[in-house]
Amino acid sequence: KVTINVDENAASIAEAVAKKCTDSLVGIRTTTSVSGFFGGTQEQSGDGSGVIYTSEGYIITNYHVIADAVSGQNSKIDVFVGTNTSKSYPATVVGYNIPCDLAVIKIDVKGLPAMEFGNSDGLSVGQYVVTIGAPGGLDFIGSVTYGIISGLDRTVSTNTGLKLIQTDAAINPGNSGGALLDANGKLIGINSSKIASVEYEGMGFAIPVNTVKEKCDKIISREGTAQPYFGVSISSTYTGEVLELYGYPTGAVVSSVAEGSPADKSGIVRG
């Protein structure tokens, strides 16, 4: 027999977490010049969310939130801290990890309220979680939703093998890069609408915070240093000898290509 004592209320948890953490969230707007259909250029913008990593201005977000600014011409990234949309700060790109959909940007501001990090290795299915972000763009910055952890160690894409947190808390495109928080207001994941399952309702996914910290610390440590990157993974099954048996030239078989990577842009495909 199992006795269950419930002395917490989900609504009050969401309220407390929102009060603690909202100022550690940011809204991100990218603006890029694109070629017009009839010639000339026009500006194209996109919104997303981010989390303040350090008080010195380092901010974590999803790569796809800033992807257009990375690859576009005359691009800029503006950051809005907390729920204040009247003032923005220009951001520079520190670096990114495309397969994990993570990026680090930086604003020249000191004394920012950094997010408190939790431990994603100690999570349990069914525990309360809260998300904060800008689900419909900057007009909805600071929006709060809550739900539960629906599953752990979920693999959505076989290309990356990235293990994700599944939640029924609402995650929409502008939430990308925003925070998944536990009942104590500690960051346990970075939301990503790009890797959400669009075929089903109530299924959102977040990158576990331990993975986020590991990848983003590497990005920051390499700041200012050019890093070679191709963007493919190679099959270990098809060795040169095996390929020759099948009548192919000796070489390497591509098992996956990271979206938006140099390999992808060069036309290299799986297989």
PDB file of C-alpha atoms in Angstrom:
ATOM      1  CA  LYS A   1       0.000   0.000   0.000  1.00  0.00           C
ATOM      2  CA  VAL A   2       1.295   3.420  -0.984  1.00  0.00           C
ATOM      3  CA  THR A   3       0.308   6.524   0.958  1.00  0.00           C
ATOM      4  CA  ILE A   4       0.398   9.792  -0.958  1.00  0.00           C
ATOM      5  CA  ASN A   5       0.529  13.089   0.922  1.00  0.00           C
ATOM      6  CA  VAL A   6       0.085  16.150  -1.262  1.00  0.00           C
ATOM      7  CA  ASP A   7       0.878  19.474   0.355  1.00  0.00           C
ATOM      8  CA  GLU A   8       1.789  21.448  -2.760  1.00  0.00           C
ATOM      9  CA  ASN A   9      -0.445  23.276  -5.205  1.00  0.00           C
ATOM     10  CA  ALA A  10       0.646  23.550  -8.821  1.00  0.00           C
ATOM     11  CA  ALA A  11      -0.767  27.045  -9.269  1.00  0.00           C
ATOM     12  CA  SER A  12       1.049  28.446  -6.235  1.00  0.00           C
ATOM     13  CA  ILE A  13       4.286  26.750  -7.378  1.00  0.00           C
ATOM     14  CA  ALA A  14       3.982  28.396 -10.788  1.00  0.00           C
ATOM     15  CA  GLU A  15       3.395  31.792  -9.170  1.00  0.00           C
ATOM     16  CA  ALA A  16       6.422  31.474  -6.881  1.00  0.00           C
ATOM     17  CA  VAL A  17       8.694  30.231  -9.669  1.00  0.00           C
ATOM     18  CA  ALA A  18       7.573  33.041 -11.977  1.00  0.00           C
ATOM     19  CA  LYS A  19       8.362  35.673  -9.343  1.00  0.00           C
ATOM     20  CA  LYS A  20      11.809  34.195  -8.766  1.00  0.00           C
ATOM     21  CA  CYS A  21      12.856  33.545 -12.353  1.00  0.00           C
ATOM     22  CA  THR A  22      11.186  35.907 -14.825  1.00  0.00           C
ATOM     23  CA  ASP A  23      13.944  38.521 -14.590  1.00  0.00           C
ATOM     24  CA  SER A  24      16.497  35.846 -15.545  1.00  0.00           C
ATOM     25  CA  LEU A  25      14.758  35.253 -18.882  1.00  0.00           C
ATOM     26  CA  VAL A  26      15.299  37.323 -22.008  1.00  0.00           C
ATOM     27  CA  GLY A  27      13.514  37.902 -25.275  1.00  0.00           C
ATOM     28  CA  ILE A  28      15.629  37.680 -28.422  1.00  0.00           C
ATOM     29  CA  ARG A  29      14.872  39.355 -31.745  1.00  0.00           C
ATOM     30  CA  THR A  30      16.968  38.689 -34.834  1.00  0.00           C
ATOM     31  CA  THR A  31      16.794  41.020 -37.825  1.00  0.00           C
ATOM     32  CA  THR A  32      18.238  40.059 -41.196  1.00  0.00           C
ATOM     33  CA  SER A  33      18.301  41.672 -44.622  1.00  0.00           C
ATOM     34  CA  VAL A  34      16.871  39.415 -47.343  1.00  0.00           C
ATOM     35  CA  SER A  35      16.611  39.882 -51.084  1.00  0.00           C
ATOM     36  CA  GLY A  36      13.179  41.038 -52.241  1.00  0.00           C
ATOM     37  CA  PHE A  37      11.233  39.239 -54.973  1.00  0.00           C
ATOM     38  CA  PHE A  38      11.419  42.280 -57.262  1.00  0.00           C
ATOM     39  CA  GLY A  39      14.981  43.210 -56.334  1.00  0.00           C
ATOM     40  CA  GLY A  40      16.360  45.228 -53.461  1.00  0.00           C
ATOM     41  CA  THR A  41      16.380  44.073 -49.871  1.00  0.00           C
ATOM     42  CA  GLN A  42      13.934  43.991 -47.003  1.00  0.00           C
ATOM     43  CA  GLU A  43      14.252  43.262 -43.311  1.00  0.00           C
ATOM     44  CA  GLN A  44      13.037  39.987 -41.854  1.00  0.00           C
ATOM     45  CA  SER A  45      12.794  39.452 -38.098  1.00  0.00           C
ATOM     46  CA  GLY A  46      12.200  36.544 -35.753  1.00  0.00           C
ATOM     47  CA  ASP A  47      11.650  36.242 -32.002  1.00  0.00           C
ATOM     48  CA  GLY A  48      12.735  33.707 -29.423  1.00  0.00           C
ATOM     49  CA  SER A  49      13.727  33.358 -25.788  1.00  0.00           C
ATOM     50  CA  GLY A  50      16.899  32.902 -23.808  1.00  0.00           C
ATOM     51  CA  VAL A  51      18.245  32.336 -20.302  1.00  0.00           C
ATOM     52  CA  ILE A  52      20.810  34.516 -18.510  1.00  0.00           C
ATOM     53  CA  TYR A  53      23.740  32.193 -17.791  1.00  0.00           C
ATOM     54  CA  THR A  54      26.099  34.588 -16.016  1.00  0.00           C
ATOM     55  CA  SER A  55      25.818  38.060 -14.531  1.00  0.00           C
ATOM     56  CA  GLU A  56      28.498  39.184 -17.045  1.00  0.00           C
ATOM     57  CA  GLY A  57      26.104  38.932 -19.976  1.00  0.00           C
ATOM     58  CA  TYR A  58      26.365  35.387 -21.331  1.00  0.00           C
ATOM     59  CA  ILE A  59      22.966  34.128 -22.515  1.00  0.00           C
ATOM     60  CA  ILE A  60      21.921  30.618 -23.571  1.00  0.00           C
ATOM     61  CA  THR A  61      19.362  30.053 -26.308  1.00  0.00           C
ATOM     62  CA  ASN A  62      18.573  27.624 -29.132  1.00  0.00           C
ATOM     63  CA  TYR A  63      20.709  27.701 -32.241  1.00  0.00           C
ATOM     64  CA  HIS A  64      17.644  27.916 -34.477  1.00  0.00           C
ATOM     65  CA  VAL A  65      16.609  31.142 -32.701  1.00  0.00           C
ATOM     66  CA  ILE A  66      19.718  32.928 -34.019  1.00  0.00           C
ATOM     67  CA  ALA A  67      20.395  30.828 -37.135  1.00  0.00           C
ATOM     68  CA  ASP A  68      19.182  33.487 -39.569  1.00  0.00           C
ATOM     69  CA  ALA A  69      21.424  36.078 -37.933  1.00  0.00           C
ATOM     70  CA  VAL A  70      24.407  33.720 -38.214  1.00  0.00           C
ATOM     71  CA  SER A  71      23.927  33.007 -41.918  1.00  0.00           C
ATOM     72  CA  GLY A  72      22.196  36.203 -43.084  1.00  0.00           C
ATOM     73  CA  GLN A  73      23.533  39.510 -44.326  1.00  0.00           C
ATOM     74  CA  ASN A  74      23.532  42.740 -42.311  1.00  0.00           C
ATOM     75  CA  SER A  75      22.096  40.816 -39.378  1.00  0.00           C
ATOM     76  CA  LYS A  76      21.677  41.917 -35.796  1.00  0.00           C
ATOM     77  CA  ILE A  77      20.490  40.370 -32.537  1.00  0.00           C
ATOM     78  CA  ASP A  78      18.671  42.415 -29.905  1.00  0.00           C
ATOM     79  CA  VAL A  79      18.079  41.178 -26.350  1.00  0.00           C
ATOM     80  CA  PHE A  80      15.267  42.296 -24.027  1.00  0.00           C
ATOM     81  CA  VAL A  81      15.841  41.489 -20.344  1.00  0.00           C
ATOM     82  CA  GLY A  82      12.934  40.262 -18.206  1.00  0.00           C
ATOM     83  CA  THR A  83       9.627  41.662 -19.412  1.00  0.00           C
ATOM     84  CA  ASN A  84      10.986  45.084 -20.406  1.00  0.00           C
ATOM     85  CA  THR A  85      10.409  45.480 -24.143  1.00  0.00           C
ATOM     86  CA  SER A  86      11.149  49.209 -24.155  1.00  0.00           C
ATOM     87  CA  LYS A  87      14.927  48.742 -23.978  1.00  0.00           C
ATOM     88  CA  SER A  88      17.108  46.325 -25.888  1.00  0.00           C
ATOM     89  CA  TYR A  89      20.801  45.448 -25.871  1.00  0.00           C
ATOM     90  CA  PRO A  90      22.823  44.450 -28.962  1.00  0.00           C
ATOM     91  CA  ALA A  91      24.201  40.912 -28.733  1.00  0.00           C
ATOM     92  CA  THR A  92      27.139  39.149 -30.325  1.00  0.00           C
ATOM     93  CA  VAL A  93      27.310  35.432 -31.075  1.00  0.00           C
ATOM     94  CA  VAL A  94      29.835  33.601 -28.890  1.00  0.00           C
ATOM     95  CA  GLY A  95      29.295  30.238 -30.578  1.00  0.00           C
ATOM     96  CA  TYR A  96      26.845  27.429 -31.168  1.00  0.00           C
ATOM     97  CA  ASN A  97      26.307  23.678 -31.343  1.00  0.00           C
ATOM     98  CA  ILE A  98      23.975  22.917 -34.252  1.00  0.00           C
ATOM     99  CA  PRO A  99      23.230  19.207 -33.546  1.00  0.00           C
ATOM    100  CA  CYS A 100      22.214  20.041 -29.959  1.00  0.00           C
ATOM    101  CA  ASP A 101      20.314  23.194 -31.063  1.00  0.00           C
ATOM    102  CA  LEU A 102      22.233  25.320 -28.551  1.00  0.00           C
ATOM    103  CA  ALA A 103      23.888  28.712 -28.831  1.00  0.00           C
ATOM    104  CA  VAL A 104      25.547  31.273 -26.563  1.00  0.00           C
ATOM    105  CA  ILE A 105      25.225  35.007 -27.190  1.00  0.00           C
ATOM    106  CA  LYS A 106      26.562  37.906 -25.130  1.00  0.00           C
ATOM    107  CA  ILE A 107      25.436  41.415 -24.242  1.00  0.00           C
ATOM    108  CA  ASP A 108      27.693  44.089 -22.751  1.00  0.00           C
ATOM    109  CA  VAL A 109      25.814  44.412 -19.458  1.00  0.00           C
ATOM    110  CA  LYS A 110      27.071  43.617 -15.957  1.00  0.00           C
ATOM    111  CA  GLY A 111      25.145  42.619 -12.849  1.00  0.00           C
ATOM    112  CA  LEU A 112      22.456  40.600 -14.609  1.00  0.00           C
ATOM    113  CA  PRO A 113      20.295  38.204 -12.523  1.00  0.00           C
ATOM    114  CA  ALA A 114      21.713  34.829 -13.566  1.00  0.00           C
ATOM    115  CA  MET A 115      19.456  31.789 -13.563  1.00  0.00           C
ATOM    116  CA  GLU A 116      19.989  29.207 -10.812  1.00  0.00           C
ATOM    117  CA  PHE A 117      20.889  25.850 -12.334  1.00  0.00           C
ATOM    118  CA  GLY A 118      19.450  22.543 -11.170  1.00  0.00           C
ATOM    119  CA  ASN A 119      20.450  18.934 -11.871  1.00  0.00           C
ATOM    120  CA  SER A 120      18.662  17.162 -14.723  1.00  0.00           C
ATOM    121  CA  ASP A 121      20.029  13.771 -13.654  1.00  0.00           C
ATOM    122  CA  GLY A 122      17.738  13.721 -10.599  1.00  0.00           C
ATOM    123  CA  LEU A 123      14.389  14.293 -12.321  1.00  0.00           C
ATOM    124  CA  SER A 124      11.311  12.111 -11.985  1.00  0.00           C
ATOM    125  CA  VAL A 125       8.332  11.528 -14.250  1.00  0.00           C
ATOM    126  CA  GLY A 126       5.287  13.302 -12.834  1.00  0.00           C
ATOM    127  CA  GLN A 127       7.034  16.145 -11.022  1.00  0.00           C
ATOM    128  CA  TYR A 128       5.791  19.683 -11.552  1.00  0.00           C
ATOM    129  CA  VAL A 129       7.593  21.924 -14.042  1.00  0.00           C
ATOM    130  CA  VAL A 130       7.156  25.544 -15.118  1.00  0.00           C
ATOM    131  CA  THR A 131       8.128  27.193 -18.403  1.00  0.00           C
ATOM    132  CA  ILE A 132       8.805  30.875 -18.987  1.00  0.00           C
ATOM    133  CA  GLY A 133       9.386  32.496 -22.356  1.00  0.00           C
ATOM    134  CA  ALA A 134       7.822  34.481 -25.183  1.00  0.00           C
ATOM    135  CA  PRO A 135       5.559  31.900 -26.877  1.00  0.00           C
ATOM    136  CA  GLY A 136       4.071  34.213 -29.491  1.00  0.00           C
ATOM    137  CA  GLY A 137       6.997  36.591 -29.814  1.00  0.00           C
ATOM    138  CA  LEU A 138       7.985  39.603 -27.746  1.00  0.00           C
ATOM    139  CA  ASP A 139       4.366  40.739 -27.335  1.00  0.00           C
ATOM    140  CA  PHE A 140       3.955  37.757 -24.995  1.00  0.00           C
ATOM    141  CA  ILE A 141       7.316  37.924 -23.243  1.00  0.00           C
ATOM    142  CA  GLY A 142       7.331  36.542 -19.703  1.00  0.00           C
ATOM    143  CA  SER A 143       4.485  34.096 -20.356  1.00  0.00           C
ATOM    144  CA  VAL A 144       4.275  31.287 -17.797  1.00  0.00           C
ATOM    145  CA  THR A 145       2.891  27.773 -18.230  1.00  0.00           C
ATOM    146  CA  TYR A 146       3.095  24.757 -15.979  1.00  0.00           C
ATOM    147  CA  GLY A 147       2.706  21.023 -16.239  1.00  0.00           C
ATOM    148  CA  ILE A 148       4.572  17.850 -15.404  1.00  0.00           C
ATOM    149  CA  ILE A 149       7.495  15.858 -16.693  1.00  0.00           C
ATOM    150  CA  SER A 150       5.866  13.338 -19.019  1.00  0.00           C
ATOM    151  CA  GLY A 151       8.974  11.361 -19.839  1.00  0.00           C
ATOM    152  CA  LEU A 152      12.760  11.284 -19.601  1.00  0.00           C
ATOM    153  CA  ASP A 153      15.547  10.250 -21.960  1.00  0.00           C
ATOM    154  CA  ARG A 154      13.346  10.715 -25.016  1.00  0.00           C
ATOM    155  CA  THR A 155      15.048  10.499 -28.416  1.00  0.00           C
ATOM    156  CA  VAL A 156      13.215  12.542 -31.041  1.00  0.00           C
ATOM    157  CA  SER A 157      15.868  12.575 -33.781  1.00  0.00           C
ATOM    158  CA  THR A 158      18.053   9.601 -34.569  1.00  0.00           C
ATOM    159  CA  ASN A 159      20.464  12.007 -36.265  1.00  0.00           C
ATOM    160  CA  THR A 160      21.712  13.405 -32.953  1.00  0.00           C
ATOM    161  CA  GLY A 161      20.742  10.783 -30.385  1.00  0.00           C
ATOM    162  CA  LEU A 162      20.151  13.657 -27.962  1.00  0.00           C
ATOM    163  CA  LYS A 163      18.222  12.570 -24.845  1.00  0.00           C
ATOM    164  CA  LEU A 164      15.419  15.021 -24.030  1.00  0.00           C
ATOM    165  CA  ILE A 165      12.934  15.848 -21.299  1.00  0.00           C
ATOM    166  CA  GLN A 166       9.312  15.444 -22.393  1.00  0.00           C
ATOM    167  CA  THR A 167       6.690  17.697 -20.801  1.00  0.00           C
ATOM    168  CA  ASP A 168       3.016  18.543 -21.258  1.00  0.00           C
ATOM    169  CA  ALA A 169       3.693  22.201 -20.377  1.00  0.00           C
ATOM    170  CA  ALA A 170       2.945  24.308 -23.456  1.00  0.00           C
ATOM    171  CA  ILE A 171       6.015  25.031 -25.598  1.00  0.00           C
ATOM    172  CA  ASN A 172       5.418  27.202 -28.665  1.00  0.00           C
ATOM    173  CA  PRO A 173       7.882  28.639 -31.217  1.00  0.00           C
ATOM    174  CA  GLY A 174       8.666  31.826 -29.264  1.00  0.00           C
ATOM    175  CA  ASN A 175       9.374  29.675 -26.190  1.00  0.00           C
ATOM    176  CA  SER A 176      12.422  28.302 -27.969  1.00  0.00           C
ATOM    177  CA  GLY A 177      15.487  28.946 -25.831  1.00  0.00           C
ATOM    178  CA  GLY A 178      13.363  29.640 -22.765  1.00  0.00           C
ATOM    179  CA  ALA A 179      13.469  27.919 -19.410  1.00  0.00           C
ATOM    180  CA  LEU A 180      12.063  24.660 -18.115  1.00  0.00           C
ATOM    181  CA  LEU A 181      12.130  25.024 -14.319  1.00  0.00           C
ATOM    182  CA  ASP A 182      11.509  22.769 -11.348  1.00  0.00           C
ATOM    183  CA  ALA A 183       9.304  23.606  -8.347  1.00  0.00           C
ATOM    184  CA  ASN A 184      12.214  25.391  -6.659  1.00  0.00           C
ATOM    185  CA  GLY A 185      12.795  27.695  -9.616  1.00  0.00           C
ATOM    186  CA  LYS A 186      15.965  25.936 -10.746  1.00  0.00           C
ATOM    187  CA  LEU A 187      16.700  25.511 -14.439  1.00  0.00           C
ATOM    188  CA  ILE A 188      16.376  21.890 -15.518  1.00  0.00           C
ATOM    189  CA  GLY A 189      16.139  22.316 -19.285  1.00  0.00           C
ATOM    190  CA  ILE A 190      16.152  24.622 -22.303  1.00  0.00           C
ATOM    191  CA  ASN A 191      12.937  24.402 -24.317  1.00  0.00           C
ATOM    192  CA  SER A 192      13.121  23.756 -28.044  1.00  0.00           C
ATOM    193  CA  SER A 193      10.049  23.959 -30.257  1.00  0.00           C
ATOM    194  CA  LYS A 194      12.164  22.835 -33.202  1.00  0.00           C
ATOM    195  CA  ILE A 195      12.447  19.351 -31.737  1.00  0.00           C
ATOM    196  CA  ALA A 196       8.845  19.246 -30.521  1.00  0.00           C
ATOM    197  CA  SER A 197       6.549  16.604 -31.924  1.00  0.00           C
ATOM    198  CA  VAL A 198       4.187  18.626 -34.097  1.00  0.00           C
ATOM    199  CA  GLU A 199       1.921  15.655 -34.785  1.00  0.00           C
ATOM    200  CA  TYR A 200       0.711  15.486 -31.184  1.00  0.00           C
ATOM    201  CA  GLU A 201      -0.668  17.975 -28.704  1.00  0.00           C
ATOM    202  CA  GLY A 202       0.730  18.204 -25.201  1.00  0.00           C
ATOM    203  CA  MET A 203       4.203  16.967 -26.136  1.00  0.00           C
ATOM    204  CA  GLY A 204       6.995  19.486 -25.681  1.00  0.00           C
ATOM    205  CA  PHE A 205      10.679  18.774 -25.349  1.00  0.00           C
ATOM    206  CA  ALA A 206      13.586  20.395 -23.551  1.00  0.00           C
ATOM    207  CA  ILE A 207      17.332  19.839 -23.622  1.00  0.00           C
ATOM    208  CA  PRO A 208      18.448  18.674 -20.133  1.00  0.00           C
ATOM    209  CA  VAL A 209      20.347  21.347 -18.226  1.00  0.00           C
ATOM    210  CA  ASN A 210      23.368  19.110 -17.556  1.00  0.00           C
ATOM    211  CA  THR A 211      23.786  18.697 -21.322  1.00  0.00           C
ATOM    212  CA  VAL A 212      23.210  22.427 -21.800  1.00  0.00           C
ATOM    213  CA  LYS A 213      25.901  23.353 -19.270  1.00  0.00           C
ATOM    214  CA  GLU A 214      28.436  20.924 -20.709  1.00  0.00           C
ATOM    215  CA  LYS A 215      27.957  22.107 -24.289  1.00  0.00           C
ATOM    216  CA  CYS A 216      27.712  25.826 -23.494  1.00  0.00           C
ATOM    217  CA  ASP A 217      30.763  25.816 -21.221  1.00  0.00           C
ATOM    218  CA  LYS A 218      32.722  24.400 -24.179  1.00  0.00           C
ATOM    219  CA  ILE A 219      31.331  27.113 -26.447  1.00  0.00           C
ATOM    220  CA  ILE A 220      32.362  29.851 -23.998  1.00  0.00           C
ATOM    221  CA  SER A 221      35.829  28.347 -23.470  1.00  0.00           C
ATOM    222  CA  ARG A 222      36.431  28.549 -27.227  1.00  0.00           C
ATOM    223  CA  GLU A 223      35.204  32.149 -27.539  1.00  0.00           C
ATOM    224  CA  GLY A 224      37.186  34.002 -30.178  1.00  0.00           C
ATOM    225  CA  THR A 225      38.795  30.820 -31.506  1.00  0.00           C
ATOM    226  CA  ALA A 226      37.884  29.502 -34.931  1.00  0.00           C
ATOM    227  CA  GLN A 227      36.703  25.885 -34.740  1.00  0.00           C
ATOM    228  CA  PRO A 228      36.601  23.601 -37.797  1.00  0.00           C
ATOM    229  CA  TYR A 229      33.180  22.022 -38.219  1.00  0.00           C
ATOM    230  CA  PHE A 230      31.793  19.821 -40.979  1.00  0.00           C
ATOM    231  CA  GLY A 231      28.491  18.537 -39.610  1.00  0.00           C
ATOM    232  CA  VAL A 232      28.341  14.826 -40.429  1.00  0.00           C
ATOM    233  CA  SER A 233      28.498  11.601 -38.499  1.00  0.00           C
ATOM    234  CA  ILE A 234      30.062   8.557 -40.099  1.00  0.00           C
ATOM    235  CA  SER A 235      28.739   4.999 -39.998  1.00  0.00           C
ATOM    236  CA  SER A 236      31.008   2.547 -38.227  1.00  0.00           C
ATOM    237  CA  THR A 237      29.265  -0.408 -39.895  1.00  0.00           C
ATOM    238  CA  TYR A 238      30.494   0.143 -43.441  1.00  0.00           C
ATOM    239  CA  THR A 239      34.271  -0.106 -43.371  1.00  0.00           C
ATOM    240  CA  GLY A 240      36.379   0.217 -46.497  1.00  0.00           C
ATOM    241  CA  GLU A 241      36.564  -3.574 -46.782  1.00  0.00           C
ATOM    242  CA  VAL A 242      32.780  -3.975 -46.504  1.00  0.00           C
ATOM    243  CA  LEU A 243      32.189  -1.288 -49.123  1.00  0.00           C
ATOM    244  CA  GLU A 244      34.554  -3.018 -51.539  1.00  0.00           C
ATOM    245  CA  LEU A 245      32.652  -6.289 -51.077  1.00  0.00           C
ATOM    246  CA  TYR A 246      29.478  -4.470 -52.166  1.00  0.00           C
ATOM    247  CA  GLY A 247      31.254  -2.999 -55.178  1.00  0.00           C
ATOM    248  CA  TYR A 248      31.647   0.546 -53.852  1.00  0.00           C
ATOM    249  CA  PRO A 249      34.840   2.591 -53.628  1.00  0.00           C
ATOM    250  CA  THR A 250      36.649   2.616 -50.311  1.00  0.00           C
ATOM    251  CA  GLY A 251      35.426   5.607 -48.309  1.00  0.00           C
ATOM    252  CA  ALA A 252      33.178   6.724 -45.470  1.00  0.00           C
ATOM    253  CA  VAL A 253      29.396   6.377 -45.361  1.00  0.00           C
ATOM    254  CA  VAL A 254      27.503   9.366 -43.977  1.00  0.00           C
ATOM    255  CA  SER A 255      24.974   8.258 -41.368  1.00  0.00           C
ATOM    256  CA  SER A 256      23.571  11.729 -40.604  1.00  0.00           C
ATOM    257  CA  VAL A 257      23.945  15.378 -41.576  1.00  0.00           C
ATOM    258  CA  ALA A 258      23.325  18.235 -39.131  1.00  0.00           C
ATOM    259  CA  GLU A 259      20.717  20.647 -40.469  1.00  0.00           C
ATOM    260  CA  GLY A 260      22.231  23.976 -41.482  1.00  0.00           C
ATOM    261  CA  SER A 261      25.803  22.688 -41.239  1.00  0.00           C
ATOM    262  CA  PRO A 262      28.492  23.245 -43.896  1.00  0.00           C
ATOM    263  CA  ALA A 263      27.989  19.662 -45.057  1.00  0.00           C
ATOM    264  CA  ASP A 264      24.241  20.226 -45.421  1.00  0.00           C
ATOM    265  CA  LYS A 265      24.786  23.452 -47.370  1.00  0.00           C
ATOM    266  CA  SER A 266      27.293  21.639 -49.597  1.00  0.00           C
ATOM    267  CA  GLY A 267      24.674  19.073 -50.624  1.00  0.00           C
ATOM    268  CA  ILE A 268      26.007  16.079 -48.712  1.00  0.00           C
ATOM    269  CA  VAL A 269      23.166  13.744 -47.711  1.00  0.00           C
ATOM    270  CA  ARG A 270      22.668  10.688 -45.518  1.00  0.00           C
ATOM    271  CA  GLY A 271      23.950   7.559 -47.235  1.00  0.00           C
TER     272      GLY A 271
END
